[in-house]
PDB file of C-alpha atoms in Angstrom:
ATOM      1  CA  MET C 215      -6.590   3.770  11.915  1.00 78.00           C
ATOM      2  CA  HIS C 216      -6.691   2.875   8.388  1.00 90.00           C
ATOM      3  CA  THR C 217      -5.775  -0.422   6.561  1.00 96.00           C
ATOM      4  CA  VAL C 218      -4.888   0.472   3.215  1.00 97.00           C
ATOM      5  CA  SER C 219      -4.359  -2.295   0.474  1.00 97.00           C
ATOM      6  CA  VAL C 220      -2.032  -1.667  -2.091  1.00 97.00           C
ATOM      7  CA  LEU C 221      -2.107  -3.493  -5.023  1.00 95.00           C
ATOM      8  CA  SER C 222      -1.826  -4.120  -9.185  1.00 92.00           C
ATOM      9  CA  LEU C 223      -2.238  -7.396 -11.025  1.00 92.00           C
ATOM     10  CA  LYS C 224       0.744  -6.140 -13.369  1.00 89.00           C
ATOM     11  CA  GLY C 225       3.624  -7.330 -11.906  1.00 89.00           C
ATOM     12  CA  GLY C 226       6.955  -4.616 -12.059  1.00 90.00           C
ATOM     13  CA  VAL C 227       4.548  -1.382 -11.846  1.00 93.00           C
ATOM     14  CA  GLY C 228       6.013  -0.366  -8.737  1.00 94.00           C
ATOM     15  CA  LYS C 229       3.728  -1.212  -6.008  1.00 96.00           C
ATOM     16  CA  THR C 230       6.058  -2.135  -3.237  1.00 97.00           C
ATOM     17  CA  THR C 231       7.507   0.930  -4.312  1.00 97.00           C
ATOM     18  CA  VAL C 232       4.555   3.175  -3.851  1.00 98.00           C
ATOM     19  CA  VAL C 233       4.238   0.873   0.040  1.00 98.00           C
ATOM     20  CA  LEU C 234       7.906   1.855   0.985  1.00 98.00           C
ATOM     21  CA  GLY C 235       7.257   5.189  -0.330  1.00 98.00           C
ATOM     22  CA  LEU C 236       4.361   5.829   2.077  1.00 98.00           C
ATOM     23  CA  ALA C 237       5.963   4.756   4.763  1.00 98.00           C
ATOM     24  CA  SER C 238       8.651   7.224   4.530  1.00 98.00           C
ATOM     25  CA  ALA C 239       6.144   9.803   4.738  1.00 97.00           C
ATOM     26  CA  ALA C 240       5.033   8.281   7.201  1.00 97.00           C
ATOM     27  CA  LEU C 241       7.983   8.020   9.399  1.00 97.00           C
ATOM     28  CA  ARG C 242       8.874  11.764   8.553  1.00 96.00           C
ATOM     29  CA  ARG C 243       5.686  12.833   9.798  1.00 95.00           C
ATOM     30  CA  GLY C 244       5.483  10.589  13.334  1.00 96.00           C
ATOM     31  CA  VAL C 245       2.923   8.393  11.581  1.00 96.00           C
ATOM     32  CA  ARG C 246       2.826   5.186  13.168  1.00 97.00           C
ATOM     33  CA  THR C 247       2.818   2.245  10.722  1.00 98.00           C
ATOM     34  CA  LEU C 248       3.044  -1.608  10.291  1.00 98.00           C
ATOM     35  CA  VAL C 249       3.756  -2.803   6.919  1.00 98.00           C
ATOM     36  CA  ILE C 250       2.223  -5.971   6.527  1.00 98.00           C
ATOM     37  CA  ASP C 251       4.343  -8.144   3.475  1.00 98.00           C
ATOM     38  CA  LEU C 252       1.995 -10.434   1.820  1.00 98.00           C
ATOM     39  CA  ASP C 253       4.218 -10.657  -1.340  1.00 97.00           C
ATOM     40  CA  PRO C 254       6.086 -13.705  -1.330  1.00 97.00           C
ATOM     41  CA  GLN C 255       8.872 -12.201  -3.142  1.00 96.00           C
ATOM     42  CA  CYS C 256       9.544 -10.196   0.304  1.00 97.00           C
ATOM     43  CA  ASN C 257      11.201  -6.751  -1.355  1.00 97.00           C
ATOM     44  CA  ALA C 258       9.361  -4.742   0.923  1.00 98.00           C
ATOM     45  CA  THR C 259      10.777  -7.036   4.133  1.00 98.00           C
ATOM     46  CA  SER C 260      14.035  -6.823   2.602  1.00 97.00           C
ATOM     47  CA  THR C 261      14.532  -2.774   2.600  1.00 98.00           C
ATOM     48  CA  LEU C 262      12.924  -2.387   5.380  1.00 98.00           C
ATOM     49  CA  GLU C 263      15.397  -4.988   7.228  1.00 97.00           C
ATOM     50  CA  PRO C 264      13.138  -5.366  10.079  1.00 96.00           C
ATOM     51  CA  GLU C 265      15.088  -7.574  13.004  1.00 92.00           C
ATOM     52  CA  GLU C 266      15.067 -11.126  12.586  1.00 92.00           C
ATOM     53  CA  SER C 267      11.708 -13.147  13.511  1.00 92.00           C
ATOM     54  CA  LYS C 268      10.643 -16.361  14.260  1.00 92.00           C
ATOM     55  CA  ALA C 269       7.893 -16.297  12.382  1.00 97.00           C
ATOM     56  CA  SER C 270       6.100 -15.038   9.144  1.00 97.00           C
ATOM     57  CA  ILE C 271       3.039 -13.896   7.501  1.00 98.00           C
ATOM     58  CA  TYR C 272       2.919 -17.327   6.244  1.00 98.00           C
ATOM     59  CA  ASP C 273       2.761 -18.557  10.098  1.00 97.00           C
ATOM     60  CA  VAL C 274       0.459 -15.731  11.047  1.00 97.00           C
ATOM     61  CA  LEU C 275      -2.347 -16.644   7.970  1.00 97.00           C
ATOM     62  CA  GLN C 276      -2.035 -20.479   9.119  1.00 96.00           C
ATOM     63  CA  VAL C 277      -2.558 -19.855  12.701  1.00 96.00           C
ATOM     64  CA  PRO C 278      -3.640 -16.083  13.396  1.00 95.00           C
ATOM     65  CA  SER C 279      -2.529 -16.208  16.924  1.00 96.00           C
ATOM     66  CA  GLU C 280      -1.102 -13.559  19.385  1.00 96.00           C
ATOM     67  CA  GLU C 281       1.889 -15.519  19.582  1.00 97.00           C
ATOM     68  CA  ASN C 282       2.632 -16.011  15.919  1.00 97.00           C
ATOM     69  CA  LEU C 283       2.014 -12.095  15.767  1.00 97.00           C
ATOM     70  CA  GLU C 284       4.503 -11.478  18.581  1.00 96.00           C
ATOM     71  CA  GLU C 285       6.678 -13.307  16.803  1.00 96.00           C
ATOM     72  CA  ALA C 286       6.282 -11.759  13.010  1.00 97.00           C
ATOM     73  CA  ILE C 287       6.363  -8.050  13.777  1.00 97.00           C
ATOM     74  CA  ARG C 288       9.443  -6.675  14.241  1.00 97.00           C
ATOM     75  CA  PRO C 289      10.418  -2.669  14.227  1.00 97.00           C
ATOM     76  CA  SER C 290      12.114  -1.984  11.248  1.00 97.00           C
ATOM     77  CA  ARG C 291      15.989  -0.765  10.601  1.00 96.00           C
ATOM     78  CA  TRP C 292      14.233   2.552   9.024  1.00 97.00           C
ATOM     79  CA  GLY C 293      13.715   3.887  12.866  1.00 91.00           C
ATOM     80  CA  ASP C 294      10.914   4.003  15.023  1.00 91.00           C
ATOM     81  CA  GLY C 295       7.436   4.170  13.904  1.00 95.00           C
ATOM     82  CA  ILE C 296       7.903   1.687  10.967  1.00 98.00           C
ATOM     83  CA  ASP C 297       7.332  -1.710  11.938  1.00 98.00           C
ATOM     84  CA  VAL C 298       6.833  -5.108   9.624  1.00 98.00           C
ATOM     85  CA  LEU C 299       4.944  -8.090   9.939  1.00 98.00           C
ATOM     86  CA  SER C 300       8.195  -9.865   7.465  1.00 97.00           C
ATOM     87  CA  GLY C 301       7.072 -11.736   4.679  1.00 97.00           C
ATOM     88  CA  SER C 302       7.807 -15.125   3.746  1.00 97.00           C
ATOM     89  CA  GLU C 303       8.727 -17.249   0.195  1.00 97.00           C
ATOM     90  CA  ASP C 304       6.286 -20.141   1.975  1.00 97.00           C
ATOM     91  CA  ALA C 305       3.042 -17.782   1.753  1.00 97.00           C
ATOM     92  CA  GLU C 306       3.230 -18.714  -2.108  1.00 97.00           C
ATOM     93  CA  LEU C 307       2.103 -21.800  -0.538  1.00 96.00           C
ATOM     94  CA  LEU C 308      -0.852 -19.907   0.590  1.00 95.00           C
ATOM     95  CA  ASN C 309      -1.958 -18.436  -2.331  1.00 96.00           C
ATOM     96  CA  HIS C 310      -4.839 -20.704  -3.154  1.00 94.00           C
ATOM     97  CA  PRO C 311      -6.568 -19.270  -6.329  1.00 93.00           C
ATOM     98  CA  ASP C 312     -10.147 -19.776  -5.301  1.00 92.00           C
ATOM     99  CA  PRO C 313      -9.550 -20.293  -1.700  1.00 93.00           C
ATOM    100  CA  ASN C 314     -12.654 -20.811   0.603  1.00 94.00           C
ATOM    101  CA  GLU C 315     -14.218 -18.316   3.069  1.00 92.00           C
ATOM    102  CA  SER C 316     -12.382 -19.205   6.256  1.00 93.00           C
ATOM    103  CA  ARG C 317      -8.967 -18.680   3.895  1.00 94.00           C
ATOM    104  CA  LEU C 318     -10.176 -15.230   2.712  1.00 95.00           C
ATOM    105  CA  HIS C 319     -10.759 -13.707   6.558  1.00 96.00           C
ATOM    106  CA  ARG C 320      -7.863 -14.733   8.341  1.00 96.00           C
ATOM    107  CA  LEU C 321      -5.754 -11.858   7.536  1.00 97.00           C
ATOM    108  CA  LYS C 322      -8.880  -9.958   8.734  1.00 97.00           C
ATOM    109  CA  ASP C 323      -8.614 -12.129  12.254  1.00 97.00           C
ATOM    110  CA  ALA C 324      -5.368 -11.479  12.374  1.00 97.00           C
ATOM    111  CA  LEU C 325      -5.837  -7.477  12.700  1.00 97.00           C
ATOM    112  CA  ARG C 326      -8.565  -8.155  14.959  1.00 96.00           C
ATOM    113  CA  THR C 327      -6.367 -10.198  17.264  1.00 97.00           C
ATOM    114  CA  LEU C 328      -3.821  -7.606  17.089  1.00 96.00           C
ATOM    115  CA  ARG C 329      -5.877  -4.671  17.808  1.00 95.00           C
ATOM    116  CA  ASP C 330      -7.638  -7.147  20.754  1.00 95.00           C
ATOM    117  CA  MET C 331      -4.006  -7.389  21.999  1.00 95.00           C
ATOM    118  CA  TYR C 332      -3.396  -3.523  22.800  1.00 93.00           C
ATOM    119  CA  ASP C 333      -5.479  -1.108  25.521  1.00 90.00           C
ATOM    120  CA  GLU C 334      -4.800   1.482  22.734  1.00 90.00           C
ATOM    121  CA  PHE C 335      -3.642   0.093  19.420  1.00 92.00           C
ATOM    122  CA  PRO C 336      -0.297   1.592  18.114  1.00 94.00           C
ATOM    123  CA  TYR C 337      -0.574   1.607  14.965  1.00 96.00           C
ATOM    124  CA  GLN C 338      -2.370   4.689  12.613  1.00 95.00           C
ATOM    125  CA  LEU C 339      -2.052   3.661   9.664  1.00 96.00           C
ATOM    126  CA  VAL C 340      -1.574  -0.768   7.799  1.00 98.00           C
ATOM    127  CA  LEU C 341      -0.018  -1.162   5.195  1.00 98.00           C
ATOM    128  CA  LEU C 342      -0.707  -4.278   3.222  1.00 98.00           C
ATOM    129  CA  ASP C 343       1.852  -4.821   0.170  1.00 98.00           C
ATOM    130  CA  CYS C 344       0.105  -7.410  -2.126  1.00 97.00           C
ATOM    131  CA  PRO C 345       1.266  -9.852  -4.840  1.00 96.00           C
ATOM    132  CA  PRO C 346       0.423  -9.018  -8.664  1.00 93.00           C
ATOM    133  CA  SER C 347      -2.061 -11.709  -8.719  1.00 93.00           C
ATOM    134  CA  LEU C 348      -5.518 -12.586  -7.852  1.00 94.00           C
ATOM    135  CA  GLY C 349      -5.469 -15.280  -5.140  1.00 95.00           C
ATOM    136  CA  GLN C 350      -5.893 -15.871  -1.802  1.00 97.00           C
ATOM    137  CA  LEU C 351      -2.862 -13.574  -0.710  1.00 97.00           C
ATOM    138  CA  THR C 352      -4.698 -10.139  -2.628  1.00 97.00           C
ATOM    139  CA  ARG C 353      -8.051 -11.139  -1.751  1.00 97.00           C
ATOM    140  CA  SER C 354      -7.714 -11.637   2.330  1.00 97.00           C
ATOM    141  CA  ALA C 355      -5.897  -8.340   1.956  1.00 98.00           C
ATOM    142  CA  LEU C 356      -8.969  -6.541   0.247  1.00 98.00           C
ATOM    143  CA  VAL C 357     -11.210  -8.464   2.810  1.00 97.00           C
ATOM    144  CA  ALA C 358      -8.853  -6.918   5.344  1.00 97.00           C
ATOM    145  CA  ALA C 359      -8.914  -3.763   4.115  1.00 97.00           C
ATOM    146  CA  ASP C 360     -10.896  -0.134   4.459  1.00 94.00           C
ATOM    147  CA  ARG C 361      -9.021   1.744   1.769  1.00 95.00           C
ATOM    148  CA  ALA C 362      -7.597  -0.012  -1.912  1.00 96.00           C
ATOM    149  CA  LEU C 363      -4.808   2.150  -3.354  1.00 96.00           C
ATOM    150  CA  LEU C 364      -4.086   0.980  -7.197  1.00 97.00           C
ATOM    151  CA  VAL C 365      -0.883   0.868  -8.993  1.00 96.00           C
ATOM    152  CA  THR C 366      -0.253   1.569 -12.248  1.00 95.00           C
ATOM    153  CA  GLU C 367       2.430   2.784 -14.863  1.00 94.00           C
ATOM    154  CA  PRO C 368       1.343   4.565 -18.070  1.00 94.00           C
ATOM    155  CA  THR C 369       1.478   2.005 -20.701  1.00 90.00           C
ATOM    156  CA  MET C 370      -0.542   0.111 -22.768  1.00 88.00           C
ATOM    157  CA  PHE C 371      -0.546  -3.293 -20.891  1.00 87.00           C
ATOM    158  CA  ALA C 372      -0.272  -1.367 -16.921  1.00 85.00           C
ATOM    159  CA  VAL C 373      -3.664   0.089 -17.507  1.00 85.00           C
ATOM    160  CA  ALA C 374      -5.336  -3.362 -18.674  1.00 86.00           C
ATOM    161  CA  GLY C 375      -3.995  -4.742 -15.377  1.00 87.00           C
ATOM    162  CA  VAL C 376      -5.513  -1.519 -13.356  1.00 89.00           C
ATOM    163  CA  GLN C 377      -9.248  -2.363 -14.772  1.00 90.00           C
ATOM    164  CA  ARG C 378      -8.779  -5.761 -13.719  1.00 92.00           C
ATOM    165  CA  ALA C 379      -7.497  -4.886 -10.140  1.00 93.00           C
ATOM    166  CA  PHE C 380     -10.708  -2.612  -9.536  1.00 94.00           C
ATOM    167  CA  GLU C 381     -12.802  -5.034 -10.614  1.00 95.00           C
ATOM    168  CA  ALA C 382     -11.195  -7.164  -7.919  1.00 95.00           C
ATOM    169  CA  VAL C 383     -12.328  -4.668  -5.572  1.00 96.00           C
ATOM    170  CA  GLN C 384     -15.501  -3.880  -6.620  1.00 95.00           C
ATOM    171  CA  ASN C 385     -16.340  -7.529  -6.052  1.00 95.00           C
ATOM    172  CA  GLU C 386     -14.660  -7.956  -3.239  1.00 96.00           C
ATOM    173  CA  ARG C 387     -16.977  -5.210  -1.736  1.00 95.00           C
ATOM    174  CA  GLU C 388     -19.863  -6.666  -3.353  1.00 95.00           C
ATOM    175  CA  SER C 389     -19.413 -10.174  -1.616  1.00 94.00           C
ATOM    176  CA  ASN C 390     -17.582  -9.639   1.641  1.00 94.00           C
ATOM    177  CA  ASN C 391     -16.352  -6.345   2.824  1.00 96.00           C
ATOM    178  CA  ALA C 392     -18.498  -3.717   2.490  1.00 95.00           C
ATOM    179  CA  ASP C 393     -16.507  -1.094   4.109  1.00 93.00           C
ATOM    180  CA  LEU C 394     -13.923  -1.625   1.240  1.00 95.00           C
ATOM    181  CA  GLN C 395     -13.775   1.706  -1.197  1.00 92.00           C
ATOM    182  CA  PRO C 396     -11.215   2.389  -3.535  1.00 91.00           C
ATOM    183  CA  LEU C 397      -8.850   5.402  -2.211  1.00 91.00           C
ATOM    184  CA  GLY C 398      -7.494   5.587  -6.406  1.00 92.00           C
ATOM    185  CA  VAL C 399      -5.492   5.190  -8.500  1.00 96.00           C
ATOM    186  CA  VAL C 400      -2.188   6.214  -8.723  1.00 96.00           C
ATOM    187  CA  VAL C 401       0.311   6.387 -11.777  1.00 96.00           C
ATOM    188  CA  ASN C 402       4.071   5.559 -11.094  1.00 96.00           C
ATOM    189  CA  ARG C 403       7.403   6.266 -12.983  1.00 95.00           C
ATOM    190  CA  VAL C 404       5.875   9.396 -15.141  1.00 95.00           C
ATOM    191  CA  ARG C 405       8.176  10.785 -17.533  1.00 93.00           C
ATOM    192  CA  PRO C 406       6.461  14.387 -18.165  1.00 87.00           C
ATOM    193  CA  ARG C 407       8.214  14.819 -21.283  1.00 90.00           C
ATOM    194  CA  SER C 408       6.709  11.444 -22.952  1.00 93.00           C
ATOM    195  CA  HIS C 409       3.861  11.839 -25.412  1.00 93.00           C
ATOM    196  CA  GLU C 410       2.877   7.815 -24.853  1.00 93.00           C
ATOM    197  CA  HIS C 411       2.801   8.413 -20.872  1.00 94.00           C
ATOM    198  CA  GLN C 412       0.796  11.772 -21.359  1.00 94.00           C
ATOM    199  CA  PHE C 413      -1.640   9.829 -23.473  1.00 94.00           C
ATOM    200  CA  ARG C 414      -2.044   6.605 -21.167  1.00 93.00           C
ATOM    201  CA  ILE C 415      -3.148   9.128 -18.316  1.00 94.00           C
ATOM    202  CA  GLU C 416      -5.317  10.693 -20.069  1.00 94.00           C
ATOM    203  CA  GLU C 417      -7.004   6.838 -21.267  1.00 93.00           C
ATOM    204  CA  LEU C 418      -6.914   6.371 -17.258  1.00 94.00           C
ATOM    205  CA  ARG C 419      -8.558   9.707 -16.707  1.00 94.00           C
ATOM    206  CA  ASP C 420     -11.314   8.813 -19.308  1.00 94.00           C
ATOM    207  CA  ILE C 421     -11.848   5.385 -17.724  1.00 92.00           C
ATOM    208  CA  PHE C 422     -11.366   5.877 -13.963  1.00 92.00           C
ATOM    209  CA  GLY C 423     -12.369   9.773 -13.712  1.00 93.00           C
ATOM    210  CA  PRO C 424     -11.630  11.376 -10.526  1.00 91.00           C
ATOM    211  CA  LEU C 425     -10.282   8.027  -8.702  1.00 92.00           C
ATOM    212  CA  VAL C 426      -6.758   8.898 -11.088  1.00 94.00           C
ATOM    213  CA  MET C 427      -4.548  10.612  -7.936  1.00 92.00           C
ATOM    214  CA  PRO C 428      -4.311  14.289  -9.193  1.00 88.00           C
ATOM    215  CA  VAL C 429      -0.760  13.557  -8.335  1.00 89.00           C
ATOM    216  CA  ALA C 430       2.000  10.979 -10.241  1.00 92.00           C
ATOM    217  CA  LEU C 431       5.309   9.837  -8.941  1.00 96.00           C
ATOM    218  CA  PRO C 432       7.899  11.064 -11.565  1.00 95.00           C
ATOM    219  CA  ASP C 433      10.427   8.140 -12.718  1.00 96.00           C
ATOM    220  CA  ARG C 434      13.833   8.970 -10.549  1.00 96.00           C
ATOM    221  CA  LEU C 435      16.504   7.114 -10.749  1.00 96.00           C
ATOM    222  CA  ALA C 436      16.844   7.923  -7.152  1.00 97.00           C
ATOM    223  CA  VAL C 437      14.235   5.506  -5.944  1.00 97.00           C
ATOM    224  CA  GLN C 438      15.647   2.346  -6.888  1.00 96.00           C
ATOM    225  CA  GLN C 439      19.036   4.014  -5.093  1.00 97.00           C
ATOM    226  CA  ALA C 440      17.650   4.652  -2.369  1.00 97.00           C
ATOM    227  CA  GLN C 441      15.789   1.166  -2.055  1.00 96.00           C
ATOM    228  CA  GLY C 442      19.393  -0.248  -3.067  1.00 96.00           C
ATOM    229  CA  ALA C 443      20.398   1.381   0.166  1.00 97.00           C
ATOM    230  CA  CYS C 444      17.879   0.237   2.299  1.00 97.00           C
ATOM    231  CA  MET C 445      16.525   4.018   2.766  1.00 97.00           C
ATOM    232  CA  PRO C 446      13.817   5.935   3.622  1.00 98.00           C
ATOM    233  CA  ILE C 447      13.213   8.342   0.112  1.00 98.00           C
ATOM    234  CA  HIS C 448      12.978  11.205   2.571  1.00 97.00           C
ATOM    235  CA  GLU C 449      16.655  10.645   3.791  1.00 96.00           C
ATOM    236  CA  TRP C 450      18.147  10.043   0.154  1.00 97.00           C
ATOM    237  CA  GLY C 451      18.631  13.933  -0.431  1.00 91.00           C
ATOM    238  CA  THR C 452      18.828  14.434  -3.953  1.00 96.00           C
ATOM    239  CA  PRO C 453      16.740  16.744  -5.970  1.00 96.00           C
ATOM    240  CA  GLY C 454      15.105  13.560  -7.537  1.00 96.00           C
ATOM    241  CA  ALA C 455      14.465  11.957  -4.110  1.00 97.00           C
ATOM    242  CA  ARG C 456      12.836  15.203  -2.589  1.00 96.00           C
ATOM    243  CA  GLU C 457      10.176  15.179  -6.043  1.00 96.00           C
ATOM    244  CA  VAL C 458       9.249  12.042  -5.393  1.00 97.00           C
ATOM    245  CA  ALA C 459       9.006  12.684  -1.444  1.00 97.00           C
ATOM    246  CA  LEU C 460       6.972  15.258  -1.804  1.00 96.00           C
ATOM    247  CA  ALA C 461       4.525  13.170  -3.825  1.00 95.00           C
ATOM    248  CA  PHE C 462       4.212  10.813  -1.231  1.00 97.00           C
ATOM    249  CA  ASN C 463       3.396  13.347   1.350  1.00 96.00           C
ATOM    250  CA  LEU C 464       0.719  14.458  -0.716  1.00 93.00           C
ATOM    251  CA  LEU C 465      -0.429  10.863  -0.832  1.00 93.00           C
ATOM    252  CA  LEU C 466      -0.138  10.408   2.667  1.00 94.00           C
ATOM    253  CA  ALA C 467      -1.940  13.470   3.307  1.00 92.00           C
ATOM    254  CA  ARG C 468      -4.780  11.879   1.216  1.00 86.00           C
ATOM    255  CA  ILE C 469      -5.194   8.951   3.208  1.00 84.00           C
ATOM    256  CA  GLN C 470      -5.247  10.923   6.454  1.00 83.00           C
ATOM    257  CA  ARG C 471      -7.765  13.219   5.462  1.00 82.00           C
ATOM    258  CA  ILE C 472     -10.022  10.409   4.523  1.00 71.00           C
ATOM    259  CA  SER C 473      -9.156   9.059   7.701  1.00 54.00           C
ATOM    260  CA  ARG C 474     -10.075  12.096   9.666  1.00 55.00           C
ATOM    261  CA  SER C 475     -13.658  12.419   8.492  1.00 49.00           C
ATOM    262  CA  ARG C 476     -15.128   9.285   6.699  1.00 47.00           C
ATOM    263  CA  ARG C 477     -17.668  11.399   5.626  1.00 40.00           C
ATOM    264  CA  ARG C 478     -15.724  14.003   2.974  1.00 42.00           C
ATOM    265  CA  ALA C 479     -15.584  12.091  -0.575  1.00 41.00           C
ATOM    266  CA  VAL C 480     -12.581  10.106  -1.098  1.00 44.00           C
ATOM    267  CA  HIS C 481     -12.205  10.976  -4.695  1.00 46.00           C
ATOM    268  CA  HIS C 482     -11.029  15.024  -4.854  1.00 48.00           C
ATOM    269  CA  ASP C 483      -8.500  17.411  -5.829  1.00 47.00           C
ATOM    270  CA  PHE C 484      -5.596  18.464  -3.453  1.00 44.00           C
ATOM    271  CA  ASP C 485      -6.562  21.204  -1.902  1.00 49.00           C
ATOM    272  CA  ASP C 486      -4.336  24.506   0.073  1.00 43.00           C
ATOM    273  CA  ASP C 487      -4.191  22.449   3.400  1.00 52.00           C
ATOM    274  CA  GLU C 488      -3.067  19.089   2.021  1.00 45.00           C
ATOM    275  CA  ILE C 489      -0.527  20.505  -0.753  1.00 40.00           C
ATOM    276  CA  GLN C 490       0.833  22.769   2.126  1.00 44.00           C
ATOM    277  CA  GLU C 491       0.967  20.458   4.957  1.00 50.00           C
ATOM    278  CA  ALA C 492       2.849  18.062   2.117  1.00 43.00           C
ATOM    279  CA  VAL C 493       5.512  20.853   1.361  1.00 45.00           C
ATOM    280  CA  ASP C 494       5.928  21.180   5.117  1.00 54.00           C
ATOM    281  CA  ALA C 495       6.557  17.392   5.941  1.00 52.00           C
TER     282      ALA C 495
END
């Protein structure tokens, strides 16, 4: 099981889009996944449309008990294999700018409690959708995760935001979670013919080197269309959707490869097996 925090410290770069795209790829490959919506905007919850629940991430972070977890986690309407720990606007009330150690570890405690509830843990992947701010919600996700996926757009302000996010990952790794590693930087909404976009991608590679994922997510209207219809991108069926879906297949393949061999280097170009897996998915 891998727990991946998906974050950015700049809003509007498509962080939730990446969570939903990975969930869609996981659904297509039969990878049982839990999406935990930590963002008070609750966009992941709205798109995945889980069954109505009596509790939410707010209740779980207040008291990480079995009862609250059972009430807050529900199947999504995307199909068997994707469950949701529902978000809540009230979670903003818990987003303390300087949380104490107990508050920082509540999500980690909740995941430990969740694992203890099963003889065999049902999820192969846990995706944490973080808000675009560095308060308790994002920091608790970094404490609970073993990988951090940073999301950016190829724009000047977004590049600055991903630098801050990387520093946050490093700080949390040194202070509270020695197991945390950066999975990489994924560049979203790329227009290949844009000279500005290509310049910013090269800038990111100069800053982060091999941390920049060798696949970028193209800017396609199909993404907004699929989300508006609350459908997985893999089921939208247009040429643009198929292009984006292939990119998410590659990202999921990266996560699965790392999960199968922890001693393997985190950052490497996609090999032939990964590419073939993504195409076949």
